[in-house]
Amino acid sequence: MRLRTLLVLLAVVPSLAMAAQVTVTADRLLERSGHLRSDVAAGERIGLPLHALMTGMQAERTATVARWSDASASEAALHARRTATDRADAAFRRAAARGGTGSEEADRRILEVLAGLDELGAQRERADSRTGGPDGTLAYYNGLIGQMIRFYQDAFSHTEDGELSQESQVVITLFSAAEMLAQQDASIALAGPSRELPAPRFAEFVNLVGAHRYLYDRWVVPYLPPEDAERYARLIGSGAWQTKTRIENRALSDHKDLATRVRLPRDAAGWATARAAWGPHLEALNSSRIRGLLAHGDAKATALEAEVAWLIAVSTGALLAVVGIVAATTRLVLRRLRLLHDRTVRVAETTLPDVVARLREGRPVDDDALPAVRGERDEVGRISDAFARVVAVSVDGHRELAAERHGFGSFASGIASRTGNLVSRQLALTEELQDAFGGDEELLAGLMKTDQLTVGMRRQIENLLILAGGEVPDPHTEPMRVADLLREAAAEVEEFRRIDRQALDEVSVEARVISQVSHLLAELLDNATRFSPPRSRVVVRAELVADGLSVEVEDRGPRVSPERYAEMNARLHSAPPYAVLAENAHRLGLFVVGHLADQLGATVTLRRSVYGGTSAVVVVPERLLVPTAQEAVRPAASSLAPPPLPSRPRPAPDAPSDTADAAAGTTGTDRADGGAGPVPAPRAARATTDGGARPALPERVPQTHLAEQLRVPRTAADDAGARDTGSGGPDHAEASPEEVADAWADYEDGTRKVEAELRQDQP
């Protein structure tokens, strides 16, 4: 389909849609206007006669109960009231017979009113013969008048116009308040010359006083139009209304409570006179308001019809304007699009392939050869600018791909180089120790150093796997205590002796994430030891918090600016491209920590510590924690020192099994838990490739983790040797002062733990 045809359709289709929408809108507006016309007609035909009937029923009710309470009351007045009611009843029946209101609820309410009117004659006979009591007669009149008020509510509440709905509610409320006043009138008439009412009837009178005042003040007066508001102001300012209010107040405050009745004050005798004065004005207000509502509805219907006419006229003019504009703009758009097409083809077939070829060859690209963004504001110009941006993005993408390839190569080379150096150092040191010392126990120190290098090599390989999206192998099958986990993480750091640990025993980490958590903490501890003074201490502490387990690594390193912390924290929460990794190949720890934290759902935050160094806070989610078994928490009573520092049990990826066994057979030194280094027992010598035998590697044997004084009974010769050397054993003569202090602190810490445990076990 040609563009010219599409442009025409682009104008025709919205025009047809707009025409359809105008038709639907006009039809809806006309329907609303018809409903309003119907409501207004029904209100004038039924609502006004019903209002006259309701007023007559209220007056007849008062006259009826007055005749009931006072036999000397004028019978002619009652007859006149009944005659007026009968005329209003006949008019209402004629109006209802000419048709319904169009509302199912309102029509049903009319039937209920007619059924109630059919009982009017029987009620009059009971009242004249004084059959039963006045309460039944009052209940009949009250119920029938209530049905009349509810008719207005059903007839006017379904309109879709919000303003008319609110106005109809005011009318209904006005009628309800007037009915309350009429019921007060009936109650005072029922008191008669004795001015006495039954206690329940007086309580109802009190409620009517408060209710009608609240309705007028809260729901009627604020919503009256100006002319009706002025009429109401004149009403309540009249002397008759003031007399009514005074009688009500005196009845509430100065009544006299008898045994089962309540006597009204003498002022109640003036109620009828006041009622005759303000009653017609109140009826005029009610009649004016309902007529105003009907007039407003008629005006709304007229406005809707005018709106339909205006909508049709404007829509027709708009459709004609659209046809003319489409014809004029189609030619202009086609010409500019042709020019844009020629330019796009030239860039796509000539310019862009040349640029891509130069980037692949590593040659510079002249930006002037690329299409530039001109900032044009019309649609065709924006398309041209968008194409220029697409070309720029494509060129930038090729640049980024080239940088990514170079960065990945540098990244892989850096990891391989670092890993190769660690492996070389490990092999050279191991062979040197084996050749020099053989089965000498001093081989343990060298093997521990070798183990640290092997663990470091393994961690670097794991870093490569993590950054490449792989998974760290994890052989753990049982949860690990947090204290053991911190010890395992510290064992991977070359300067683990500088690490002080403060951990928990009652919480463990799930087996499936032990290696990931340990690796994350090892990276943070390694950074802390490498970027802090050589003799400073690094503290790692763990404690339970609301979101899980908080592990804080705190060093005494140099001061770091807030901007630098923001940069490092951003590095923790974003996966960089390989080009960025290449630029930071010497400091990949934070990238690794960020990857591991994302896999675990943990949060890592770097901030300044209170000592001026750096504090790294890791929050491990609660879902990765399990309670520690009680048996695993309590140490054996016969041991005065905690177990030694273990190496990480998993082998490095693709590492030979012999290397893994050697790593698993070594141990580190633990400052916080007081672990003493084990005394190795010689293993069977391994055969070398040339047929010779290398010195045996050490392995753990029972009780070798105990202090020297606890291993075997002391002899006199041993004691003499100890006195001669000034130490507890031959190995201690070569220990540094720091190591001796650490060992003694570990021994005292272990002793205190066991003593505290024994005190808890005592009854």
PDB file of N, CA and C in Angstrom, residues 489-543:
ATOM      1  N   ALA A 489      36.970 -18.510  56.598  1.00  0.00           N
ATOM      2  CA  ALA A 489      37.255 -17.356  55.750  1.00  0.00           C
ATOM      3  C   ALA A 489      38.615 -16.747  56.094  1.00  0.00           C
ATOM      4  N   ALA A 490      38.928 -16.653  57.394  1.00  0.00           N
ATOM      5  CA  ALA A 490      40.219 -16.089  57.787  1.00  0.00           C
ATOM      6  C   ALA A 490      41.375 -16.960  57.333  1.00  0.00           C
ATOM      7  N   ALA A 491      41.168 -18.281  57.263  1.00  0.00           N
ATOM      8  CA  ALA A 491      42.239 -19.184  56.864  1.00  0.00           C
ATOM      9  C   ALA A 491      42.668 -18.955  55.426  1.00  0.00           C
ATOM     10  N   GLU A 492      41.835 -18.325  54.602  1.00  0.00           N
ATOM     11  CA  GLU A 492      42.180 -18.086  53.209  1.00  0.00           C
ATOM     12  C   GLU A 492      43.007 -16.824  53.010  1.00  0.00           C
ATOM     13  N   VAL A 493      43.193 -16.065  54.070  1.00  0.00           N
ATOM     14  CA  VAL A 493      43.938 -14.814  53.985  1.00  0.00           C
ATOM     15  C   VAL A 493      45.379 -15.069  54.392  1.00  0.00           C
ATOM     16  N   GLU A 494      46.311 -14.527  53.632  1.00  0.00           N
ATOM     17  CA  GLU A 494      47.720 -14.803  53.875  1.00  0.00           C
ATOM     18  C   GLU A 494      48.157 -14.290  55.243  1.00  0.00           C
ATOM     19  N   GLU A 495      47.630 -13.140  55.672  1.00  0.00           N
ATOM     20  CA  GLU A 495      47.991 -12.576  56.970  1.00  0.00           C
ATOM     21  C   GLU A 495      46.875 -12.822  57.986  1.00  0.00           C
ATOM     22  N   PHE A 496      46.514 -14.097  58.102  1.00  0.00           N
ATOM     23  CA  PHE A 496      45.380 -14.424  58.971  1.00  0.00           C
ATOM     24  C   PHE A 496      45.678 -14.173  60.439  1.00  0.00           C
ATOM     25  N   ARG A 497      46.981 -14.110  60.819  1.00  0.00           N
ATOM     26  CA  ARG A 497      47.311 -13.893  62.226  1.00  0.00           C
ATOM     27  C   ARG A 497      46.888 -12.502  62.706  1.00  0.00           C
ATOM     28  N   ARG A 498      46.660 -11.583  61.805  1.00  0.00           N
ATOM     29  CA  ARG A 498      46.264 -10.230  62.193  1.00  0.00           C
ATOM     30  C   ARG A 498      44.753 -10.087  62.375  1.00  0.00           C
ATOM     31  N   ILE A 499      44.025 -11.174  62.185  1.00  0.00           N
ATOM     32  CA  ILE A 499      42.565 -11.090  62.203  1.00  0.00           C
ATOM     33  C   ILE A 499      42.047 -11.523  63.565  1.00  0.00           C
ATOM     34  N   ASP A 500      41.271 -10.669  64.204  1.00  0.00           N
ATOM     35  CA  ASP A 500      40.570 -10.989  65.456  1.00  0.00           C
ATOM     36  C   ASP A 500      39.109 -11.260  65.122  1.00  0.00           C
ATOM     37  N   ARG A 501      38.598 -12.380  65.627  1.00  0.00           N
ATOM     38  CA  ARG A 501      37.237 -12.792  65.288  1.00  0.00           C
ATOM     39  C   ARG A 501      36.349 -12.784  66.523  1.00  0.00           C
ATOM     40  N   GLN A 502      35.151 -12.298  66.329  1.00  0.00           N
ATOM     41  CA  GLN A 502      34.123 -12.300  67.375  1.00  0.00           C
ATOM     42  C   GLN A 502      32.861 -12.848  66.727  1.00  0.00           C
ATOM     43  N   ALA A 503      32.491 -14.099  67.094  1.00  0.00           N
ATOM     44  CA  ALA A 503      31.421 -14.782  66.378  1.00  0.00           C
ATOM     45  C   ALA A 503      30.420 -15.381  67.336  1.00  0.00           C
ATOM     46  N   LEU A 504      29.411 -16.010  66.755  1.00  0.00           N
ATOM     47  CA  LEU A 504      28.326 -16.636  67.487  1.00  0.00           C
ATOM     48  C   LEU A 504      28.415 -18.148  67.353  1.00  0.00           C
ATOM     49  N   ASP A 505      27.871 -18.855  68.353  1.00  0.00           N
ATOM     50  CA  ASP A 505      27.789 -20.306  68.270  1.00  0.00           C
ATOM     51  C   ASP A 505      26.364 -20.790  68.033  1.00  0.00           C
ATOM     52  N   GLU A 506      25.375 -19.955  68.370  1.00  0.00           N
ATOM     53  CA  GLU A 506      24.001 -20.446  68.323  1.00  0.00           C
ATOM     54  C   GLU A 506      23.388 -20.377  66.934  1.00  0.00           C
ATOM     55  N   VAL A 507      24.109 -19.846  65.933  1.00  0.00           N
ATOM     56  CA  VAL A 507      23.590 -19.724  64.579  1.00  0.00           C
ATOM     57  C   VAL A 507      24.554 -20.369  63.610  1.00  0.00           C
ATOM     58  N   SER A 508      23.997 -21.045  62.602  1.00  0.00           N
ATOM     59  CA  SER A 508      24.793 -21.667  61.554  1.00  0.00           C
ATOM     60  C   SER A 508      24.274 -21.216  60.197  1.00  0.00           C
ATOM     61  N   VAL A 509      25.105 -21.456  59.182  1.00  0.00           N
ATOM     62  CA  VAL A 509      24.777 -21.094  57.810  1.00  0.00           C
ATOM     63  C   VAL A 509      24.473 -22.367  57.042  1.00  0.00           C
ATOM     64  N   GLU A 510      23.480 -22.330  56.169  1.00  0.00           N
ATOM     65  CA  GLU A 510      23.102 -23.501  55.398  1.00  0.00           C
ATOM     66  C   GLU A 510      24.274 -24.013  54.575  1.00  0.00           C
ATOM     67  N   ALA A 511      24.300 -25.331  54.376  1.00  0.00           N
ATOM     68  CA  ALA A 511      25.444 -25.969  53.721  1.00  0.00           C
ATOM     69  C   ALA A 511      25.609 -25.500  52.286  1.00  0.00           C
ATOM     70  N   ARG A 512      24.515 -25.232  51.571  1.00  0.00           N
ATOM     71  CA  ARG A 512      24.600 -24.933  50.148  1.00  0.00           C
ATOM     72  C   ARG A 512      25.242 -23.581  49.846  1.00  0.00           C
ATOM     73  N   VAL A 513      25.356 -22.709  50.832  1.00  0.00           N
ATOM     74  CA  VAL A 513      25.915 -21.376  50.583  1.00  0.00           C
ATOM     75  C   VAL A 513      27.160 -21.121  51.424  1.00  0.00           C
ATOM     76  N   ILE A 514      27.695 -22.157  52.077  1.00  0.00           N
ATOM     77  CA  ILE A 514      28.860 -21.937  52.947  1.00  0.00           C
ATOM     78  C   ILE A 514      30.032 -21.398  52.141  1.00  0.00           C
ATOM     79  N   SER A 515      30.328 -22.032  51.023  1.00  0.00           N
ATOM     80  CA  SER A 515      31.489 -21.608  50.240  1.00  0.00           C
ATOM     81  C   SER A 515      31.318 -20.193  49.713  1.00  0.00           C
ATOM     82  N   GLN A 516      30.102 -19.840  49.290  1.00  0.00           N
ATOM     83  CA  GLN A 516      29.885 -18.492  48.771  1.00  0.00           C
ATOM     84  C   GLN A 516      30.071 -17.440  49.863  1.00  0.00           C
ATOM     85  N   VAL A 517      29.475 -17.690  51.040  1.00  0.00           N
ATOM     86  CA  VAL A 517      29.621 -16.731  52.133  1.00  0.00           C
ATOM     87  C   VAL A 517      31.076 -16.645  52.574  1.00  0.00           C
ATOM     88  N   SER A 518      31.741 -17.795  52.682  1.00  0.00           N
ATOM     89  CA  SER A 518      33.143 -17.804  53.099  1.00  0.00           C
ATOM     90  C   SER A 518      34.011 -17.054  52.103  1.00  0.00           C
ATOM     91  N   HIS A 519      33.764 -17.285  50.809  1.00  0.00           N
ATOM     92  CA  HIS A 519      34.553 -16.597  49.792  1.00  0.00           C
ATOM     93  C   HIS A 519      34.330 -15.087  49.863  1.00  0.00           C
ATOM     94  N   LEU A 520      33.082 -14.672  50.039  1.00  0.00           N
ATOM     95  CA  LEU A 520      32.794 -13.244  50.140  1.00  0.00           C
ATOM     96  C   LEU A 520      33.541 -12.615  51.308  1.00  0.00           C
ATOM     97  N   LEU A 521      33.481 -13.269  52.479  1.00  0.00           N
ATOM     98  CA  LEU A 521      34.167 -12.723  53.649  1.00  0.00           C
ATOM     99  C   LEU A 521      35.676 -12.753  53.467  1.00  0.00           C
ATOM    100  N   ALA A 522      36.208 -13.813  52.812  1.00  0.00           N
ATOM    101  CA  ALA A 522      37.653 -13.895  52.588  1.00  0.00           C
ATOM    102  C   ALA A 522      38.138 -12.731  51.742  1.00  0.00           C
ATOM    103  N   GLU A 523      37.365 -12.346  50.723  1.00  0.00           N
ATOM    104  CA  GLU A 523      37.764 -11.210  49.896  1.00  0.00           C
ATOM    105  C   GLU A 523      37.801  -9.920  50.707  1.00  0.00           C
ATOM    106  N   LEU A 524      36.797  -9.724  51.565  1.00  0.00           N
ATOM    107  CA  LEU A 524      36.781  -8.525  52.393  1.00  0.00           C
ATOM    108  C   LEU A 524      37.931  -8.530  53.399  1.00  0.00           C
ATOM    109  N   LEU A 525      38.203  -9.693  54.004  1.00  0.00           N
ATOM    110  CA  LEU A 525      39.311  -9.776  54.954  1.00  0.00           C
ATOM    111  C   LEU A 525      40.648  -9.567  54.260  1.00  0.00           C
ATOM    112  N   ASP A 526      40.801 -10.112  53.049  1.00  0.00           N
ATOM    113  CA  ASP A 526      42.042  -9.932  52.310  1.00  0.00           C
ATOM    114  C   ASP A 526      42.269  -8.457  51.991  1.00  0.00           C
ATOM    115  N   ASN A 527      41.217  -7.758  51.559  1.00  0.00           N
ATOM    116  CA  ASN A 527      41.339  -6.320  51.306  1.00  0.00           C
ATOM    117  C   ASN A 527      41.707  -5.570  52.584  1.00  0.00           C
ATOM    118  N   ALA A 528      41.077  -5.972  53.705  1.00  0.00           N
ATOM    119  CA  ALA A 528      41.333  -5.279  54.963  1.00  0.00           C
ATOM    120  C   ALA A 528      42.780  -5.441  55.408  1.00  0.00           C
ATOM    121  N   THR A 529      43.349  -6.624  55.258  1.00  0.00           N
ATOM    122  CA  THR A 529      44.732  -6.833  55.684  1.00  0.00           C
ATOM    123  C   THR A 529      45.722  -6.177  54.730  1.00  0.00           C
ATOM    124  N   ARG A 530      45.391  -6.157  53.429  1.00  0.00           N
ATOM    125  CA  ARG A 530      46.333  -5.595  52.458  1.00  0.00           C
ATOM    126  C   ARG A 530      46.331  -4.078  52.448  1.00  0.00           C
ATOM    127  N   PHE A 531      45.213  -3.455  52.796  1.00  0.00           N
ATOM    128  CA  PHE A 531      45.119  -2.000  52.740  1.00  0.00           C
ATOM    129  C   PHE A 531      45.107  -1.384  54.132  1.00  0.00           C
ATOM    130  N   SER A 532      45.736  -2.028  55.094  1.00  0.00           N
ATOM    131  CA  SER A 532      45.891  -1.472  56.433  1.00  0.00           C
ATOM    132  C   SER A 532      47.334  -1.670  56.865  1.00  0.00           C
ATOM    133  N   PRO A 533      47.803  -0.917  57.869  1.00  0.00           N
ATOM    134  CA  PRO A 533      49.198  -1.036  58.306  1.00  0.00           C
ATOM    135  C   PRO A 533      49.560  -2.476  58.667  1.00  0.00           C
ATOM    136  N   PRO A 534      50.816  -2.888  58.437  1.00  0.00           N
ATOM    137  CA  PRO A 534      51.207  -4.296  58.628  1.00  0.00           C
ATOM    138  C   PRO A 534      50.985  -4.799  60.044  1.00  0.00           C
ATOM    139  N   ARG A 535      51.148  -3.998  61.053  1.00  0.00           N
ATOM    140  CA  ARG A 535      51.014  -4.459  62.445  1.00  0.00           C
ATOM    141  C   ARG A 535      49.635  -4.157  63.044  1.00  0.00           C
ATOM    142  N   SER A 536      48.747  -3.601  62.253  1.00  0.00           N
ATOM    143  CA  SER A 536      47.408  -3.304  62.777  1.00  0.00           C
ATOM    144  C   SER A 536      46.562  -4.563  62.762  1.00  0.00           C
ATOM    145  N   ARG A 537      45.511  -4.527  63.569  1.00  0.00           N
ATOM    146  CA  ARG A 537      44.611  -5.666  63.666  1.00  0.00           C
ATOM    147  C   ARG A 537      43.387  -5.427  62.783  1.00  0.00           C
ATOM    148  N   VAL A 538      42.849  -6.502  62.270  1.00  0.00           N
ATOM    149  CA  VAL A 538      41.596  -6.487  61.527  1.00  0.00           C
ATOM    150  C   VAL A 538      40.581  -7.285  62.333  1.00  0.00           C
ATOM    151  N   VAL A 539      39.445  -6.680  62.594  1.00  0.00           N
ATOM    152  CA  VAL A 539      38.417  -7.303  63.434  1.00  0.00           C
ATOM    153  C   VAL A 539      37.243  -7.692  62.555  1.00  0.00           C
ATOM    154  N   VAL A 540      36.801  -8.938  62.706  1.00  0.00           N
ATOM    155  CA  VAL A 540      35.582  -9.392  62.055  1.00  0.00           C
ATOM    156  C   VAL A 540      34.647  -9.882  63.149  1.00  0.00           C
ATOM    157  N   ARG A 541      33.451  -9.310  63.185  1.00  0.00           N
ATOM    158  CA  ARG A 541      32.477  -9.646  64.218  1.00  0.00           C
ATOM    159  C   ARG A 541      31.135  -9.975  63.565  1.00  0.00           C
ATOM    160  N   ALA A 542      30.428 -10.898  64.168  1.00  0.00           N
ATOM    161  CA  ALA A 542      29.124 -11.334  63.656  1.00  0.00           C
ATOM    162  C   ALA A 542      28.088 -11.234  64.765  1.00  0.00           C
ATOM    163  N   GLU A 543      26.907 -10.798  64.413  1.00  0.00           N
ATOM    164  CA  GLU A 543      25.807 -10.715  65.369  1.00  0.00           C
ATOM    165  C   GLU A 543      24.485 -10.764  64.613  1.00  0.00           C
TER     166      GLU A 543
END
